[in-house]
Coordinates of C-alpha atoms in Angstrom, one line a residue:
Chain A
X1 CA 16.9 2.7 3.6
X2 CA 19.5 4.4 5.8
X3 CA 20.0 1.7 8.3
X4 CA 21.9 1.8 11.5
X5 CA 23.5 -1.3 13.0
X6 CA 22.9 -2.0 16.6
X7 CA 24.4 -4.5 18.9
X8 CA 22.3 -6.9 20.9
X9 CA 22.9 -5.0 24.1
X10 CA 21.7 -1.7 22.5
X11 CA 18.6 -3.5 21.3
X12 CA 17.8 -4.9 24.7
X13 CA 18.3 -1.4 26.2
X14 CA 15.8 0.2 23.8
X15 CA 13.3 -2.7 24.2
X16 CA 13.5 -2.4 28.0
X17 CA 13.0 1.3 27.8
X18 CA 9.9 0.9 25.7
X19 CA 8.6 -1.7 28.1
X20 CA 8.8 1.0 30.8
X21 CA 7.2 3.7 28.6
X22 CA 10.3 5.7 28.5
X23 CA 12.3 6.0 25.3
X24 CA 15.9 7.0 24.6
X25 CA 15.0 10.7 24.1
X26 CA 12.6 10.9 27.0
X27 CA 9.4 10.4 25.1
X28 CA 6.7 8.1 26.0
X29 CA 5.4 5.4 23.6
X30 CA 2.7 7.7 22.1
X31 CA 4.7 10.9 21.8
X32 CA 5.9 12.4 18.5
X33 CA 9.1 14.2 18.1
X34 CA 8.9 17.9 17.5
X35 CA 7.6 18.5 14.0
X36 CA 8.5 21.6 12.0
X37 CA 6.3 22.5 9.1
X38 CA 6.8 25.3 6.6
X39 CA 4.7 25.9 3.6
X40 CA 5.3 27.9 0.4
X41 CA 9.0 27.2 0.4
X42 CA 9.5 26.7 -3.3
X43 CA 8.3 29.5 -5.6
X44 CA 8.1 27.5 -8.8
X45 CA 5.4 25.1 -7.5
X46 CA 1.6 25.4 -7.1
X47 CA 2.1 24.4 -3.5
X48 CA 5.0 23.2 -1.4
X49 CA 5.9 22.3 2.1
X50 CA 8.9 21.2 4.1
X51 CA 8.7 19.0 7.1
X52 CA 11.4 18.3 9.6
X53 CA 10.7 15.5 12.1
X54 CA 13.8 14.9 14.2
X55 CA 16.5 14.2 11.6
X56 CA 14.0 13.3 8.9
X57 CA 13.8 16.1 6.4
X58 CA 11.2 16.1 3.6
X59 CA 10.4 18.6 0.8
X60 CA 7.1 18.2 -1.0
X61 CA 6.4 20.2 -4.2
X62 CA 3.1 20.1 -6.0
X63 CA 2.7 21.2 -9.6
X64 CA -0.7 21.4 -11.2
X65 CA -0.6 20.7 -14.9
X66 CA -3.4 20.4 -17.4
X67 CA -4.1 17.1 -18.9
X68 CA -6.8 14.7 -20.0
X69 CA -8.9 12.8 -17.5
X70 CA -8.5 9.0 -17.3
X71 CA -10.8 7.1 -19.7
X72 CA -12.7 5.4 -17.0
X73 CA -13.1 8.5 -14.9
X74 CA -14.0 11.4 -17.2
X75 CA -15.4 13.6 -14.4
X76 CA -12.3 13.7 -12.3
X77 CA -8.8 15.0 -12.2
X78 CA -6.0 13.0 -10.8
X79 CA -3.1 13.0 -8.4
X80 CA 0.3 11.4 -9.2
X81 CA 2.8 10.7 -6.5
X82 CA 6.5 10.4 -7.0
X83 CA 9.0 9.9 -4.3
X84 CA 12.7 10.7 -5.0
X85 CA 15.3 9.5 -2.5
X86 CA 18.2 11.8 -2.8
X87 CA 21.7 10.4 -2.3
X88 CA 22.1 13.1 0.3
X89 CA 19.9 11.2 2.6
X90 CA 21.9 8.0 2.4
X91 CA 24.8 6.9 0.2
X92 CA 22.9 3.7 -0.8
X93 CA 20.4 5.9 -2.6
X94 CA 22.9 6.9 -5.2
X95 CA 22.0 6.1 -8.8
X96 CA 19.0 3.9 -8.8
X97 CA 19.5 2.7 -5.3
X98 CA 16.6 4.7 -3.9
X99 CA 14.1 3.6 -6.5
X100 CA 12.8 0.6 -4.6
X101 CA 12.0 2.6 -1.5
X102 CA 10.6 5.5 -3.5
X103 CA 8.1 3.3 -5.4
X104 CA 7.2 1.6 -2.1
X105 CA 6.3 4.9 -0.5
X106 CA 4.5 6.2 -3.6
X107 CA 2.5 3.0 -3.9
X108 CA 1.5 3.4 -0.2
X109 CA 0.4 7.0 -0.8
X110 CA -1.7 5.9 -3.8
X111 CA -3.3 3.2 -1.6
X112 CA -4.1 5.6 1.2
X113 CA -5.6 8.2 -1.1
X114 CA -7.6 5.7 -3.1
X115 CA -11.0 6.4 -1.8
X116 CA -13.9 8.8 -2.4
X117 CA -13.4 11.2 0.5
X118 CA -9.7 11.9 0.7
X119 CA -9.5 14.5 -2.0
X120 CA -12.4 15.9 -4.1
X121 CA -11.0 14.9 -7.5
X122 CA -14.2 16.2 -9.2
X123 CA -13.1 19.7 -8.3
X124 CA -10.1 19.2 -10.5
X125 CA -12.1 18.5 -13.6
X126 CA -12.2 21.4 -16.1
X127 CA -14.3 20.0 -18.9
X128 CA -15.7 16.5 -18.9
X129 CA -13.5 13.9 -20.6
X130 CA -11.3 16.7 -22.2
X131 CA -9.4 18.7 -19.7
X132 CA -8.6 18.3 -16.0
X133 CA -5.9 19.3 -13.6
X134 CA -3.3 16.7 -12.8
X135 CA -1.5 17.3 -9.5
X136 CA 2.0 16.0 -9.6
X137 CA 3.1 15.5 -6.0
X138 CA 6.8 15.2 -5.8
X139 CA 8.4 14.2 -2.6
X140 CA 12.0 14.7 -2.1
X141 CA 13.8 12.9 0.7
X142 CA 16.6 15.2 2.0
X143 CA 17.5 13.4 5.2
X144 CA 16.4 10.1 6.7
X145 CA 16.0 9.9 10.5
X146 CA 13.3 7.3 10.8
X147 CA 9.6 7.4 10.4
X148 CA 9.5 8.4 6.7
X149 CA 5.9 7.5 6.0
X150 CA 4.5 9.8 8.7
X151 CA 6.7 12.7 7.8
X152 CA 5.9 12.4 4.1
X153 CA 2.1 12.2 4.7
X154 CA 2.2 15.3 6.9
X155 CA 4.3 17.1 4.2
X156 CA 1.8 16.0 1.5
X157 CA -1.1 17.3 3.5
X158 CA 0.6 20.6 4.2
X159 CA 1.6 21.0 0.5
X160 CA -2.0 20.2 -0.6
X161 CA -3.2 22.9 1.8
X162 CA -0.8 25.3 0.3
X163 CA -1.7 24.5 -3.3
X164 CA -3.3 27.1 -5.4
X165 CA -4.6 26.2 -8.8
X166 CA -5.4 29.1 -11.2
X167 CA -9.0 29.5 -12.1
X168 CA -10.0 28.8 -15.6
X169 CA -13.2 29.2 -17.5
X170 CA -14.5 27.5 -20.5
X171 CA -15.9 29.7 -23.2
X172 CA -18.0 28.3 -25.9
X173 CA -18.8 30.1 -29.1
X174 CA -21.8 29.6 -31.4
X175 CA -20.1 27.0 -33.5
X176 CA -19.5 24.9 -30.4
X177 CA -15.8 25.2 -30.3
X178 CA -14.5 25.6 -26.8
X179 CA -11.7 27.8 -25.5
X180 CA -10.1 27.8 -22.1
X181 CA -9.6 31.2 -20.6
X182 CA -7.2 31.9 -17.8
X183 CA -8.2 34.5 -15.2
X184 CA -6.2 37.7 -15.5
X185 CA -5.8 38.0 -11.8
X186 CA -2.9 35.8 -10.6
X187 CA -4.5 35.6 -7.1
X188 CA -7.7 34.3 -8.5
X189 CA -7.2 30.6 -7.6
X190 CA -9.1 27.6 -6.3
X191 CA -7.9 25.8 -3.3
X192 CA -8.3 22.2 -2.3
X193 CA -10.3 21.0 0.6
X194 CA -7.8 19.1 2.7
X195 CA -10.1 18.3 5.6
X196 CA -10.3 14.6 4.8
X197 CA -6.7 14.2 3.6
X198 CA -5.3 11.4 5.7
X199 CA -2.0 11.2 7.7
X200 CA -0.2 8.0 8.0
X201 CA 0.7 6.8 11.5
X202 CA 3.4 4.1 11.8
X203 CA 3.1 1.9 14.8
X204 CA 6.3 0.0 15.4
X205 CA 6.2 -3.1 17.5
X206 CA 9.1 -3.3 20.0
X207 CA 8.9 -6.1 22.5
X208 CA 5.3 -6.4 23.6
X209 CA 4.5 -2.7 23.1
X210 CA 4.2 -0.4 20.1
X211 CA 5.6 3.0 19.7
X212 CA 4.7 5.9 17.3
X213 CA 7.3 7.9 15.5
X214 CA 10.2 5.5 15.8
X215 CA 13.8 6.8 15.4
X216 CA 16.3 5.0 13.2
X217 CA 17.6 3.1 16.3
X218 CA 14.1 2.1 17.3
X219 CA 13.3 1.0 13.7
X220 CA 16.4 -1.3 13.9
X221 CA 14.7 -3.0 16.9
X222 CA 11.4 -3.4 15.1
X223 CA 10.5 -6.6 13.4
X224 CA 7.0 -5.5 12.2
X225 CA 5.1 -2.3 12.0
X226 CA 1.7 -1.3 11.0
X227 CA 0.9 1.7 8.9
X228 CA -2.5 3.2 9.6
X229 CA -3.8 6.1 7.7
X230 CA -6.3 8.2 9.6
X231 CA -8.4 11.2 8.6
X232 CA -9.1 14.1 10.9
X233 CA -12.6 12.7 11.6
X234 CA -11.0 9.4 12.7
X235 CA -11.9 7.4 9.6
X236 CA -9.3 4.9 8.6
X237 CA -8.4 5.0 4.9
X238 CA -5.9 2.3 4.7
X239 CA -3.7 -0.1 6.6
X240 CA -0.6 -2.1 5.8
X241 CA 1.9 -4.3 7.6
X242 CA 5.5 -3.7 6.8
X243 CA 8.6 -5.4 7.9
X244 CA 9.6 -9.1 8.1
X245 CA 7.9 -10.0 11.4
X246 CA 4.4 -11.0 12.2
X247 CA 1.9 -9.5 14.6
X248 CA -0.4 -10.8 17.3
X249 CA -4.1 -10.3 16.4
X250 CA -4.7 -8.6 19.8
X251 CA -1.9 -6.1 19.2
X252 CA -3.4 -5.2 15.8
X253 CA -6.6 -4.1 17.5
X254 CA -4.6 -2.1 20.0
X255 CA -2.5 -0.5 17.3
X256 CA -5.6 0.5 15.3
X257 CA -7.0 2.2 18.4
X258 CA -3.7 4.0 19.2
X259 CA -3.3 5.0 15.6
X260 CA -6.7 6.5 15.4
X261 CA -6.2 8.5 18.7
X262 CA -2.7 9.7 17.8
X263 CA -3.7 10.5 14.2
X264 CA -6.6 12.7 15.3
X265 CA -4.2 14.6 17.6
X266 CA -1.7 15.1 14.8
X267 CA -4.4 16.4 12.5
X268 CA -5.6 18.9 15.1
X269 CA -2.1 20.4 15.7
X270 CA -1.2 20.3 12.0
X271 CA -4.3 22.2 11.0
X272 CA -3.8 24.7 13.8
X273 CA -0.2 25.4 12.6
X274 CA -1.2 25.7 9.0
X275 CA -4.0 28.1 9.8
X276 CA -1.7 30.2 12.0
X277 CA 0.9 30.3 9.2
X278 CA -1.7 31.4 6.7
X279 CA -3.0 34.1 8.9
X280 CA 0.4 35.7 9.1
X281 CA 0.2 36.3 5.4
X282 CA 2.9 38.2 3.6
X283 CA 4.7 39.4 6.8
X284 CA 5.7 35.9 7.6
X285 CA 9.5 35.5 7.8
X286 CA 10.5 32.5 5.7
X287 CA 12.9 30.2 7.4
X288 CA 13.8 28.2 4.3
X289 CA 16.7 25.8 4.4
X290 CA 19.0 27.5 6.8
X291 CA 16.7 27.5 9.8
Chain B
X1 CA -0.3 -9.6 -40.2
X2 CA 2.3 -7.9 -38.1
X3 CA 1.2 -4.3 -37.6
X4 CA 3.4 -1.3 -37.4
X5 CA 3.6 -0.7 -33.7
X6 CA 4.4 3.0 -34.1
X7 CA 1.2 3.7 -36.0
X8 CA -1.9 4.0 -33.8
X9 CA -4.7 2.6 -35.8
X10 CA -7.4 3.4 -33.3
X11 CA -9.5 6.5 -33.4
X12 CA -7.9 9.6 -32.0
X13 CA -10.6 10.0 -29.4
X14 CA -12.1 7.1 -27.5
X15 CA -14.3 6.7 -24.5
X16 CA -14.6 3.8 -22.0
X17 CA -17.7 1.8 -23.1
X18 CA -18.5 0.9 -19.5
X19 CA -19.6 4.5 -19.0
X20 CA -22.5 4.0 -21.3
X21 CA -23.6 0.8 -19.8
X22 CA -26.9 0.8 -18.0
X23 CA -26.5 1.2 -14.3
X24 CA -26.7 -2.0 -12.4
X25 CA -30.2 -2.9 -11.4
X26 CA -30.7 -2.4 -7.7
X27 CA -30.2 -5.8 -6.2
X28 CA -31.9 -7.3 -3.2
X29 CA -30.3 -6.0 0.0
X30 CA -27.0 -7.8 0.3
X31 CA -26.4 -10.4 2.8
X32 CA -23.3 -10.4 4.8
X33 CA -21.2 -13.4 3.9
X34 CA -19.1 -15.0 6.5
X35 CA -17.9 -18.1 4.7
X36 CA -15.2 -18.2 2.1
X37 CA -16.1 -19.6 -1.3
X38 CA -15.2 -23.3 -1.9
X39 CA -11.5 -23.8 -2.5
X40 CA -9.5 -26.5 -4.4
X41 CA -5.8 -26.7 -3.8
X42 CA -3.2 -29.0 -5.3
X43 CA 0.5 -29.1 -4.6
X44 CA 3.3 -30.5 -6.6
X45 CA 2.0 -30.3 -10.1
X46 CA 4.8 -28.7 -12.0
X47 CA 7.6 -31.0 -12.9
X48 CA 10.3 -28.4 -13.4
X49 CA 9.8 -26.3 -10.2
X50 CA 11.1 -27.6 -6.9
X51 CA 7.7 -26.9 -5.3
X52 CA 4.5 -25.8 -6.8
X53 CA 0.8 -25.3 -6.0
X54 CA -2.4 -24.5 -7.8
X55 CA -5.4 -22.9 -6.1
X56 CA -8.9 -22.4 -7.5
X57 CA -11.7 -20.7 -5.6
X58 CA -15.2 -19.7 -6.5
X59 CA -16.1 -22.6 -8.8
X60 CA -19.3 -22.2 -10.8
X61 CA -19.0 -19.8 -13.7
X62 CA -15.2 -19.3 -13.5
X63 CA -13.3 -18.8 -10.3
X64 CA -10.0 -17.3 -9.4
X65 CA -7.2 -19.5 -10.6
X66 CA -3.7 -19.1 -9.2
X67 CA -0.5 -21.0 -10.0
X68 CA 2.6 -20.7 -7.9
X69 CA 6.1 -22.2 -8.0
X70 CA 9.1 -22.1 -5.8
X71 CA 12.7 -22.8 -6.4
X72 CA 15.8 -22.8 -4.2
X73 CA 17.5 -22.5 -1.9
X74 CA 20.3 -21.6 -4.2
X75 CA 23.4 -19.4 -3.9
X76 CA 22.5 -15.8 -3.5
X77 CA 23.3 -13.4 -6.3
X78 CA 23.6 -10.3 -4.2
X79 CA 25.9 -10.8 -1.3
X80 CA 25.4 -7.4 0.3
X81 CA 22.8 -6.2 2.8
X82 CA 21.1 -8.0 5.6
X83 CA 20.7 -11.3 3.7
X84 CA 24.1 -12.6 4.9
X85 CA 22.7 -14.2 8.0
X86 CA 19.7 -15.7 6.5
X87 CA 18.3 -16.5 3.1
X88 CA 16.7 -13.8 0.9
X89 CA 13.2 -14.5 -0.2
X90 CA 12.4 -13.2 -3.7
X91 CA 8.8 -13.0 -4.6
X92 CA 7.1 -12.2 -7.8
X93 CA 3.4 -11.7 -8.2
X94 CA 1.9 -11.3 -11.7
X95 CA -1.4 -11.3 -13.5
X96 CA -1.6 -13.0 -16.8
X97 CA -2.4 -10.4 -19.4
X98 CA -5.9 -11.9 -19.9
X99 CA -6.6 -12.6 -16.3
X100 CA -9.0 -9.8 -15.7
X101 CA -12.2 -8.4 -17.1
X102 CA -11.8 -5.4 -19.3
X103 CA -8.8 -4.5 -21.4
X104 CA -5.6 -6.5 -21.3
X105 CA -3.5 -5.5 -18.4
X106 CA 0.1 -4.5 -18.8
X107 CA 3.1 -6.3 -17.3
X108 CA 5.1 -4.9 -14.4
X109 CA 2.6 -2.4 -13.2
X110 CA 3.0 -0.5 -10.0
X111 CA 0.3 -2.7 -8.4
X112 CA 2.2 -5.9 -9.2
X113 CA 5.3 -4.5 -7.7
X114 CA 3.5 -3.4 -4.6
X115 CA 1.9 -6.8 -4.2
X116 CA 5.1 -8.6 -4.8
X117 CA 6.6 -6.7 -1.9
X118 CA 3.6 -7.4 0.2
X119 CA 3.8 -11.1 -0.7
X120 CA 7.5 -11.2 0.4
X121 CA 6.8 -9.4 3.7
X122 CA 3.9 -11.8 4.4
X123 CA 5.9 -14.9 3.7
X124 CA 9.1 -13.9 5.5
X125 CA 7.7 -14.5 9.0
X126 CA 6.7 -18.0 8.1
X127 CA 9.9 -19.2 6.5
X128 CA 12.9 -20.2 8.6
X129 CA 15.3 -18.0 6.6
X130 CA 18.1 -18.3 9.2
X131 CA 18.4 -22.0 8.2
X132 CA 19.6 -21.0 4.8
X133 CA 22.5 -18.6 5.1
X134 CA 23.8 -16.9 2.0
X135 CA 21.0 -18.4 -0.1
X136 CA 18.0 -17.1 -1.9
X137 CA 14.6 -18.7 -2.4
X138 CA 12.4 -17.7 -5.3
X139 CA 8.7 -17.8 -5.3
X140 CA 6.5 -16.7 -8.2
X141 CA 2.8 -16.5 -8.5
X142 CA 0.8 -16.2 -11.7
X143 CA -2.8 -15.3 -11.6
X144 CA -4.4 -17.1 -14.5
X145 CA -7.9 -15.9 -13.9
X146 CA -8.9 -13.2 -11.5
X147 CA -12.5 -13.5 -10.2
X148 CA -11.8 -11.7 -7.0
X149 CA -9.5 -12.2 -4.0
X150 CA -6.6 -13.0 -6.2
X151 CA -4.0 -11.8 -3.8
X152 CA -5.4 -13.8 -0.9
X153 CA -5.3 -17.0 -3.1
X154 CA -1.8 -16.0 -4.1
X155 CA -0.6 -15.9 -0.5
X156 CA -2.0 -19.4 0.2
X157 CA -0.6 -20.8 -3.1
X158 CA 2.9 -19.3 -2.5
X159 CA 3.1 -20.8 0.9
X160 CA 1.9 -24.2 -0.3
X161 CA 4.6 -24.0 -3.1
X162 CA 7.3 -23.2 -0.5
X163 CA 6.1 -26.1 1.7
X164 CA 6.0 -28.4 -1.3
X165 CA 9.6 -27.4 -2.1
X166 CA 10.7 -28.7 1.3
X167 CA 11.7 -25.3 2.6
X168 CA 11.6 -25.2 6.4
X169 CA 8.7 -23.2 7.7
X170 CA 7.0 -22.4 10.9
X171 CA 3.5 -22.7 9.5
X172 CA 1.5 -22.4 6.3
X173 CA 0.4 -18.9 5.5
X174 CA -3.3 -18.7 4.7
X175 CA -4.7 -15.6 2.9
X176 CA -8.2 -14.4 3.1
X177 CA -9.9 -11.3 1.6
X178 CA -12.9 -9.3 2.6
X179 CA -14.7 -6.4 1.0
X180 CA -17.3 -4.0 2.4
X181 CA -20.4 -3.8 0.4
X182 CA -22.4 -0.6 -0.3
X183 CA -24.6 -1.1 2.7
X184 CA -21.7 -1.6 5.0
X185 CA -22.1 -5.3 5.2
X186 CA -18.9 -7.4 5.2
X187 CA -18.4 -9.9 2.4
X188 CA -15.8 -12.5 3.0
X189 CA -13.8 -13.7 0.0
X190 CA -15.4 -11.3 -2.5
X191 CA -15.9 -12.0 -6.2
X192 CA -14.6 -9.5 -8.7
X193 CA -18.1 -8.0 -9.0
X194 CA -18.1 -7.3 -5.3
X195 CA -14.6 -5.9 -5.4
X196 CA -15.1 -3.7 -8.5
X197 CA -18.2 -1.8 -7.3
X198 CA -17.5 1.9 -7.5
X199 CA -19.1 2.6 -4.2
X200 CA -17.6 -0.3 -2.4
X201 CA -16.4 0.8 1.0
X202 CA -13.1 -0.9 1.0
X203 CA -11.1 -4.1 0.7
X204 CA -8.9 -5.9 3.2
X205 CA -6.5 -8.8 2.7
X206 CA -5.1 -10.7 5.6
X207 CA -2.5 -13.4 5.9
X208 CA -2.5 -15.6 8.9
X209 CA -0.4 -18.4 10.3
X210 CA -3.2 -20.3 12.0
X211 CA -1.2 -22.6 14.2
X212 CA 0.8 -19.8 15.7
X213 CA -2.1 -17.4 15.6
X214 CA 0.1 -14.6 14.1
X215 CA -0.9 -12.2 11.5
X216 CA 1.9 -12.0 9.0
X217 CA 0.4 -9.7 6.4
X218 CA -2.3 -7.0 6.2
X219 CA -3.2 -4.8 3.4
X220 CA -6.3 -2.6 3.3
X221 CA -7.8 0.3 1.5
X222 CA -11.0 2.2 1.4
X223 CA -12.8 4.0 4.2
X224 CA -13.4 2.2 7.5
X225 CA -14.5 3.1 10.9
X226 CA -12.5 1.6 13.8
X227 CA -15.2 -0.9 14.7
X228 CA -15.9 -2.1 11.1
X229 CA -12.2 -2.6 10.6
X230 CA -11.7 -4.6 13.8
X231 CA -14.7 -6.7 12.8
X232 CA -13.3 -7.2 9.3
X233 CA -9.9 -8.4 10.7
X234 CA -11.7 -10.8 13.0
X235 CA -13.9 -12.2 10.1
X236 CA -10.8 -12.6 7.9
X237 CA -9.0 -14.5 10.6
X238 CA -12.0 -16.9 11.0
X239 CA -12.0 -17.3 7.2
X240 CA -8.3 -18.3 7.3
X241 CA -8.9 -20.8 10.1
X242 CA -11.6 -22.4 7.9
X243 CA -9.3 -22.7 4.9
X244 CA -6.4 -24.1 6.9
X245 CA -7.5 -27.8 7.0
X246 CA -8.0 -27.8 3.2
X247 CA -4.4 -26.6 2.6
X248 CA -3.1 -29.1 5.2
X249 CA -4.8 -32.0 3.4
X250 CA -3.5 -30.8 0.1
X251 CA 0.0 -30.9 1.4
X252 CA -0.5 -34.4 2.9
X253 CA -1.8 -35.7 -0.4
X254 CA 1.1 -34.2 -2.3
X255 CA 3.6 -35.8 0.1
X256 CA 1.9 -39.2 -0.2
X257 CA 2.1 -39.0 -3.9
X258 CA 5.8 -38.2 -3.7
X259 CA 6.6 -41.0 -1.4
X260 CA 4.7 -43.6 -3.5
X261 CA 6.7 -42.9 -6.6
X262 CA 10.0 -44.5 -5.7
X263 CA 8.2 -47.6 -4.3
X264 CA 6.6 -48.3 -7.6
X265 CA 10.0 -48.1 -9.4
X266 CA 12.5 -51.0 -9.6
X267 CA 11.6 -53.0 -6.5

């Protein structure tokens, strides 16, 4: 990952600030940086979103392709995650350097989406055991400024909200042979229910307290952090400890509680923004990549 | 007869046979289980590895069998990155191809890579890496038979192997798993039947250093409420504390065996 190197004095300064609930940029321990979200930024995708969180810059594109359902789940479509760490984000990512981080993030996303309620995969099935929609979620890391997991999960949720899958019908003739018919109207689409799509909240332990949305400098002071994935209803769909440190049991319970509270708030404001953007419709001025 | 690997000799279309199996008969309402299954541990059984351990849990009718080995410290191959000040811990977690029910599982799957990383991050807090600058320590874990809670056993086995190899550590890492049954009851140390239920609410694996009371690894999926998750973490910690003496005794036995060998030599 794009690391920064800090001297001991800088680390002590950050840790003391966190102790006093006042961080370098003036935030308190449970404050996020300003998040910018824009959907429908790439025209060649079924759904896309771009998220800027401080200096972290994420582009998510979703392509829906037709495929065959998995053998053990014939009634469901599937979602595939792929995270690409561009060398623009950090020179270490050049060549295959970003692969390790990319698979780590993709595996975490699989883990957090691996439950019944996150996404209604049954809605992606076209005909049982024969055809289904496969959603390829491609995450592109354009810039690293700390807190990748949260930014990526927000981007994935926004892109899933934006995703439109063309409506298809199955026609069956007398001999029983089936044919897939695509609707003539390009605006005739199905949309996904993203109500239960989780967001990941990373809680980084600094000193005796934990902070959300750590910057790169703060991440350098963190020995262990806890990823908690929270749905808008406050259900937890996954948890994972990352980093080379260990955690006190009591602080884990506190972190779960904070994660749930902060996660719910993030979901509320994200949904509000997405709805607002949607209501603007075609008149919305696209910011794109120059904003 | 060596087959032509390029030719697929199976039928073009196939279905999973389990889909046609009769649905499981509704069992008696499940009891919450708060005790881990019996565990057998033995350290120092491989002659070629510097340290090794074997753990078997579950017993009757086939249990989870995990074999682990450790080697090092040896000179690091990669000299870049943050490993300069302390040793690099390299972990590998694998299932044997025949370890699980159902079809043979492939090698190097995404899950194995994820769990290898989780294993590394769970063991790092326990090992005194700063005592071995510019070195690397290898730990590998092979699951011979998976009858549930394989990763939890792997955590314990890997830390036993490290301790047996004489690597300086703060504490032994004990792993414990838990799954939430269909009715919401919590089952400590689930079997593969409990884990594999489709409606199962979720699984949690926790790694604890009992003497220091520090959680060094946590991995969980499924759907949880805050209360059930907190309760699950507490139960797992209790489970780890119960297993701790067994692992300690196993290390003591292994050390005694090692010490007695030179005495029986040319006296």
